[in-house]
Tab-separated table of C-alpha atoms in Angstrom:
chain	number	residue	atom	x	y	z
A	103	MET	CA	-5.893	-46.760	-9.556
A	104	LEU	CA	-9.047	-44.719	-9.226
A	105	ASP	CA	-11.414	-44.560	-12.132
A	106	ALA	CA	-11.364	-41.135	-13.772
A	107	ALA	CA	-15.056	-40.496	-13.107
A	108	VAL	CA	-14.662	-41.464	-9.447
A	109	TYR	CA	-11.663	-39.155	-9.145
A	110	LEU	CA	-13.613	-36.225	-10.567
A	111	ALA	CA	-16.480	-36.954	-8.172
A	112	LEU	CA	-14.125	-37.027	-5.185
A	113	THR	CA	-12.480	-33.830	-6.380
A	114	TYR	CA	-15.856	-32.134	-6.531
A	115	LEU	CA	-16.900	-33.312	-3.066
A	116	LEU	CA	-13.629	-32.278	-1.420
A	117	ALA	CA	-13.362	-28.947	-3.235
A	118	SER	CA	-16.954	-28.190	-2.220
A	119	ILE	CA	-15.881	-27.834	1.419
A	120	PRO	CA	-16.588	-24.153	2.271
A	121	PHE	CA	-13.426	-23.370	4.190
A	122	GLY	CA	-14.441	-19.735	4.602
A	123	LEU	CA	-17.511	-20.734	6.585
A	124	VAL	CA	-15.844	-23.648	8.387
A	125	THR	CA	-12.827	-21.619	9.478
A	126	THR	CA	-14.762	-18.605	10.737
A	127	THR	CA	-17.184	-20.868	12.613
A	128	LEU	CA	-14.385	-22.833	14.301
A	129	ALA	CA	-12.664	-19.552	15.194
A	130	GLY	CA	-15.779	-18.537	17.129
A	131	GLY	CA	-16.891	-15.832	14.737
A	132	ASP	CA	-20.324	-14.390	15.509
A	133	VAL	CA	-20.977	-13.212	11.930
A	134	ASP	CA	-22.177	-15.676	9.309
A	135	ILE	CA	-20.259	-14.692	6.163
A	136	ARG	CA	-23.138	-16.035	4.054
A	137	THR	CA	-25.293	-13.152	5.257
A	138	ALA	CA	-22.641	-10.415	5.328
A	139	GLY	CA	-21.822	-8.167	2.398
A	140	SER	CA	-21.976	-10.011	-0.902
A	141	GLY	CA	-22.369	-13.389	0.807
A	142	ASN	CA	-19.270	-14.635	-0.974
A	143	LEU	CA	-17.529	-17.461	0.927
A	144	GLY	CA	-13.967	-16.635	-0.127
A	145	GLY	CA	-11.058	-14.941	1.563
A	146	THR	CA	-12.108	-11.416	0.577
A	147	THR	CA	-15.307	-11.576	2.615
A	148	VAL	CA	-13.435	-13.095	5.544
A	149	ALA	CA	-10.855	-10.289	5.320
A	150	ARG	CA	-13.556	-7.614	5.395
A	151	ILE	CA	-15.231	-9.084	8.479
A	152	TYR	CA	-12.506	-10.859	10.455
A	153	GLY	CA	-9.241	-9.440	9.132
A	154	TRP	CA	-6.415	-10.756	7.006
A	155	ARG	CA	-4.947	-13.150	9.554
A	156	LEU	CA	-7.946	-15.446	9.346
A	157	ALA	CA	-8.476	-14.658	5.676
A	158	GLY	CA	-4.924	-15.808	4.914
A	159	LEU	CA	-5.736	-19.241	6.307
A	160	VAL	CA	-8.931	-19.419	4.260
A	161	ILE	CA	-7.094	-18.431	1.086
A	162	ALA	CA	-4.395	-21.059	1.726
A	163	LEU	CA	-7.026	-23.775	2.173
A	164	ASP	CA	-8.894	-22.663	-0.943
A	165	VAL	CA	-5.644	-22.731	-2.929
A	166	ALA	CA	-4.997	-26.255	-1.651
A	167	LYS	CA	-8.452	-27.339	-2.909
A	168	GLY	CA	-7.270	-26.627	-6.434
A	169	PHE	CA	-3.601	-27.517	-6.114
A	170	LEU	CA	-3.805	-30.959	-4.502
A	171	PRO	CA	-6.289	-32.628	-6.898
A	172	VAL	CA	-4.395	-31.398	-9.961
A	173	ALA	CA	-1.008	-32.288	-8.486
A	174	TRP	CA	-2.191	-35.813	-7.661
A	175	SER	CA	-3.689	-36.251	-11.120
A	176	LEU	CA	-0.277	-35.392	-12.595
A	177	VAL	CA	1.247	-38.162	-10.477
A	178	ALA	CA	-1.491	-40.759	-10.970
A	179	TRP	CA	-1.964	-40.117	-14.697
A	180	PRO	CA	1.473	-38.966	-15.897
A	181	GLY	CA	0.743	-39.783	-19.526
A	182	ALA	CA	-2.577	-37.983	-19.667
A	183	GLY	CA	-2.810	-34.792	-21.652
A	184	ALA	CA	-3.620	-31.288	-20.528
A	185	ALA	CA	-7.304	-31.897	-21.207
A	186	TRP	CA	-7.590	-34.457	-18.401
A	187	HIS	CA	-5.661	-32.405	-15.843
A	188	GLY	CA	-7.616	-29.355	-16.942
A	189	ALA	CA	-10.857	-31.227	-16.297
A	190	VAL	CA	-9.693	-31.858	-12.730
A	191	LEU	CA	-8.840	-28.179	-12.297
A	192	LEU	CA	-12.183	-26.980	-13.659
A	193	THR	CA	-14.030	-29.499	-11.476
A	194	ALA	CA	-12.357	-28.076	-8.374
A	195	PHE	CA	-13.116	-24.529	-9.535
A	196	LEU	CA	-16.793	-25.297	-10.132
A	197	ALA	CA	-17.012	-27.131	-6.813
A	198	HIS	CA	-15.826	-24.032	-4.978
A	199	CYS	CA	-18.273	-21.803	-6.851
A	200	PHE	CA	-21.190	-24.251	-6.591
A	201	PRO	CA	-20.642	-26.443	-3.496
A	202	ILE	CA	-23.093	-29.245	-2.923
A	203	TRP	CA	-22.835	-28.776	0.843
A	204	LEU	CA	-24.291	-25.233	0.692
A	205	GLU	CA	-27.007	-25.596	-1.935
A	206	PHE	CA	-24.569	-24.628	-4.712
A	207	HIS	CA	-23.863	-21.144	-3.354
A	208	GLY	CA	-20.113	-20.632	-2.945
A	209	GLY	CA	-17.313	-18.239	-3.755
A	210	LYS	CA	-15.693	-16.649	-6.791
A	211	GLY	CA	-13.140	-19.417	-7.376
A	212	VAL	CA	-10.016	-17.262	-7.753
A	213	ALA	CA	-7.911	-18.927	-5.060
A	214	THR	CA	-8.993	-22.446	-6.032
A	215	GLY	CA	-8.355	-21.776	-9.711
A	216	ALA	CA	-4.971	-20.282	-8.874
A	217	GLY	CA	-4.063	-23.380	-6.873
A	218	GLY	CA	-4.896	-25.642	-9.789
A	219	LEU	CA	-2.852	-23.493	-12.161
A	220	LEU	CA	0.120	-23.554	-9.790
A	221	ALA	CA	0.166	-27.325	-10.151
A	222	LEU	CA	-0.668	-27.455	-13.857
A	223	THR	CA	1.419	-24.595	-15.256
A	224	PRO	CA	3.616	-22.884	-12.667
A	225	VAL	CA	5.487	-21.010	-15.412
A	226	ALA	CA	2.307	-19.031	-16.059
A	227	ALA	CA	0.744	-19.096	-12.603
A	228	VAL	CA	3.648	-17.867	-10.472
A	229	PRO	CA	4.159	-14.563	-12.351
A	230	ALA	CA	0.375	-14.076	-12.403
A	231	VAL	CA	0.326	-14.339	-8.611
A	232	GLY	CA	2.896	-11.561	-8.587
A	233	VAL	CA	0.613	-9.481	-10.806
A	234	TRP	CA	-2.248	-10.119	-8.379
A	235	GLY	CA	-0.170	-8.926	-5.432
A	236	ARG	CA	1.006	-5.773	-7.196
A	237	ALA	CA	-2.499	-4.940	-8.417
A	238	LEU	CA	-3.970	-5.482	-4.953
A	239	ALA	CA	-1.339	-3.242	-3.378
A	240	ALA	CA	-1.884	-0.535	-6.003
A	241	THR	CA	-5.694	-0.488	-6.020
A	242	GLY	CA	-6.738	-2.100	-2.737
A	243	ARG	CA	-9.532	-3.925	-4.588
A	244	SER	CA	-9.526	-7.701	-4.663
A	245	ALA	CA	-11.764	-8.015	-7.730
A	246	GLY	CA	-9.574	-5.735	-9.818
A	247	ALA	CA	-6.471	-7.644	-8.749
A	248	ALA	CA	-8.108	-10.979	-9.613
A	249	LEU	CA	-9.122	-9.799	-13.078
A	250	ALA	CA	-5.649	-8.357	-13.721
A	251	ALA	CA	-4.055	-11.661	-12.725
A	252	THR	CA	-6.529	-13.559	-14.906
A	253	ALA	CA	-5.579	-11.511	-17.947
A	254	ALA	CA	-1.900	-11.989	-17.104
A	255	VAL	CA	-2.126	-15.771	-16.794
A	256	VAL	CA	-3.851	-16.048	-20.177
A	257	GLY	CA	-1.064	-14.069	-21.815
A	258	LEU	CA	1.642	-16.002	-20.003
A	259	ALA	CA	0.122	-19.365	-20.942
A	260	TRP	CA	-0.144	-18.276	-24.571
A	261	ARG	CA	3.534	-17.275	-24.535
A	262	PHE	CA	5.153	-20.014	-22.445
A	263	ASP	CA	2.763	-23.014	-22.191
A	264	PRO	CA	0.332	-23.033	-25.131
A	265	ASP	CA	-0.713	-26.654	-24.480
A	266	VAL	CA	-2.737	-25.537	-21.468
A	267	LEU	CA	-4.151	-22.407	-23.110
A	268	PRO	CA	-7.646	-23.914	-23.680
A	269	VAL	CA	-7.861	-24.840	-19.992
A	270	VAL	CA	-6.583	-21.441	-18.886
A	271	GLY	CA	-9.022	-19.732	-21.223
A	272	ALA	CA	-11.950	-21.711	-19.844
A	273	LEU	CA	-10.914	-20.899	-16.280
A	274	ALA	CA	-10.508	-17.219	-17.161
A	275	LEU	CA	-14.012	-17.172	-18.629
A	276	GLY	CA	-15.349	-18.720	-15.435
A	277	ILE	CA	-13.585	-16.156	-13.236
A	278	VAL	CA	-14.880	-13.250	-15.319
A	279	THR	CA	-18.391	-14.718	-15.090
A	280	THR	CA	-18.256	-14.939	-11.294
A	281	HIS	CA	-17.027	-11.340	-11.153
A	282	VAL	CA	-19.732	-9.714	-13.295
A	283	SER	CA	-21.220	-7.884	-10.301
A	284	ASN	CA	-17.758	-6.744	-9.242
A	285	LEU	CA	-17.080	-5.435	-12.742
A	286	ARG	CA	-20.238	-3.351	-12.599
A	287	ARG	CA	-19.238	-1.885	-9.239
A	288	LEU	CA	-15.721	-1.191	-10.500
A	289	VAL	CA	-17.129	0.713	-13.470
A	290	ARG	CA	-19.403	2.735	-11.176
A	291	GLY	CA	-16.588	3.324	-8.695
A	292	GLU	CA	-18.496	1.510	-5.951
A	293	GLU	CA	-16.222	-1.489	-5.396
A	294	GLY	CA	-14.916	-1.397	-1.854
A	295	ALA	CA	-11.248	-1.811	-0.969
A	296	VAL	CA	-10.000	-4.693	1.169
A	297	VAL	CA	-6.562	-3.216	1.818
A	298	ARG	CA	-5.320	0.345	1.825
A	299	PRO	CA	-3.574	1.187	-1.459
A	300	VAL	CA	0.162	1.746	-1.158
A	301	ARG	CA	0.400	5.465	-1.841
A	302	TRP	CA	2.061	8.490	-0.366
A	303	ARG	CA	-1.046	10.050	1.039
A	304	ARG	CA	-1.625	12.204	4.069
A	305	GLY	CA	-4.311	11.337	6.544
A	306	ALA	CA	-7.114	13.213	8.205
A	307	SER	CA	-4.770	15.384	10.248
A	308	THR	CA	-5.069	18.014	7.515
A	309	GLU	CA	-8.566	19.189	6.706
A	310	GLY	CA	-9.621	21.246	3.732
A	311	PRO	CA	-7.301	22.696	1.106
A	312	GLU	CA	-4.593	23.688	3.603
A	313	ARG	CA	-1.124	22.249	3.100
A	314	PRO	CA	0.262	20.060	5.889
A	315	THR	CA	2.783	21.614	8.220
A	316	ALA	CA	6.313	20.268	8.531
A	317	GLU	CA	5.469	18.738	11.901
A	318	GLN	CA	2.442	16.917	10.471
A	319	VAL	CA	4.495	15.546	7.581
A	320	LEU	CA	7.184	14.253	9.937
A	321	ARG	CA	4.646	12.689	12.291
A	322	GLU	CA	2.791	10.812	9.553
A	323	GLY	CA	3.899	7.653	7.790
A	324	PRO	CA	3.807	7.061	4.033
A	325	ALA	CA	0.146	6.006	4.100
A	326	GLY	CA	-0.983	8.999	6.121
A	327	ARG	CA	-1.180	7.203	9.455
A	328	SER	CA	0.521	8.461	12.551
A	329	ALA	CA	4.014	7.050	12.867
A	330	ALA	CA	5.570	6.378	16.258
A	331	ILE	CA	9.163	6.851	15.097
A	332	TRP	CA	9.239	10.680	15.409
A	333	ARG	CA	8.947	12.081	18.904
A	334	GLU	CA	10.907	15.316	18.857
A	335	ARG	CA	8.938	18.530	18.578
A	336	VAL	CA	9.706	20.385	15.355
A	337	SER	CA	10.476	24.022	16.116
A	338	ASP	CA	10.748	26.976	13.811
A	339	PRO	CA	14.411	28.094	13.715
A	340	LEU	CA	13.248	31.717	13.264
A	341	GLU	CA	10.970	31.571	16.269
A	342	PRO	CA	12.509	33.408	19.265
A	343	THR	CA	13.341	31.157	22.157
A	344	VAL	CA	12.867	31.990	25.838
A	345	PRO	CA	15.755	31.135	28.159
A	346	PRO	CA	14.789	28.598	30.868
A	347	ASP	CA	15.350	31.128	33.685
A	348	GLU	CA	12.809	33.509	32.158
A	349	GLU	CA	9.951	31.035	31.850
């Protein structure tokens, strides 16, 4: 069996792998995510530059960086308490935020922390992931969704798994710390969206204070984008029609 210190060292080295940079480089991306936007190496930056298909892979790999070390520690040290497994989780989180391979400049740690919590306390983590998804859909802002999920997981751990509450609290403090700049932008209304909020809004086909016409409403989808499902021209039933032979 591995010594505990060796295991923590291996966890740090493996969780330091910057999958955001590695994945975009292997995909042939011509933009270095370290020099784009905030320079964050997580899935949000990848989504802004390369889209959600590639970002989804990055997020999955970052989740695995937290999940696998904690899951294996639960198998290898079944009698250890939450403090030991929490130390593994926090090591993976810190490794993602401060990777040795990139001079200790990494990401925000949300996905990696979430992966560790999924292994350590799924009863709290799974509903919190749902909160993250709902908040992201409602606001379109990744930072706001992450902070909402962080608050949710603390409350859920306090209610359903109090043994891990100190670990969850420490992780929550770390996530808030890495999101200080995002919090400032959220307060100023300057935080950019990574997805379009799910709302019934009309697009740019109507300019100014004028109300949309019936044809515009029928041609647009729920998010205001043009929908391809309506092809028939909408005619005014009171408008006089011209017989074909008189045209």
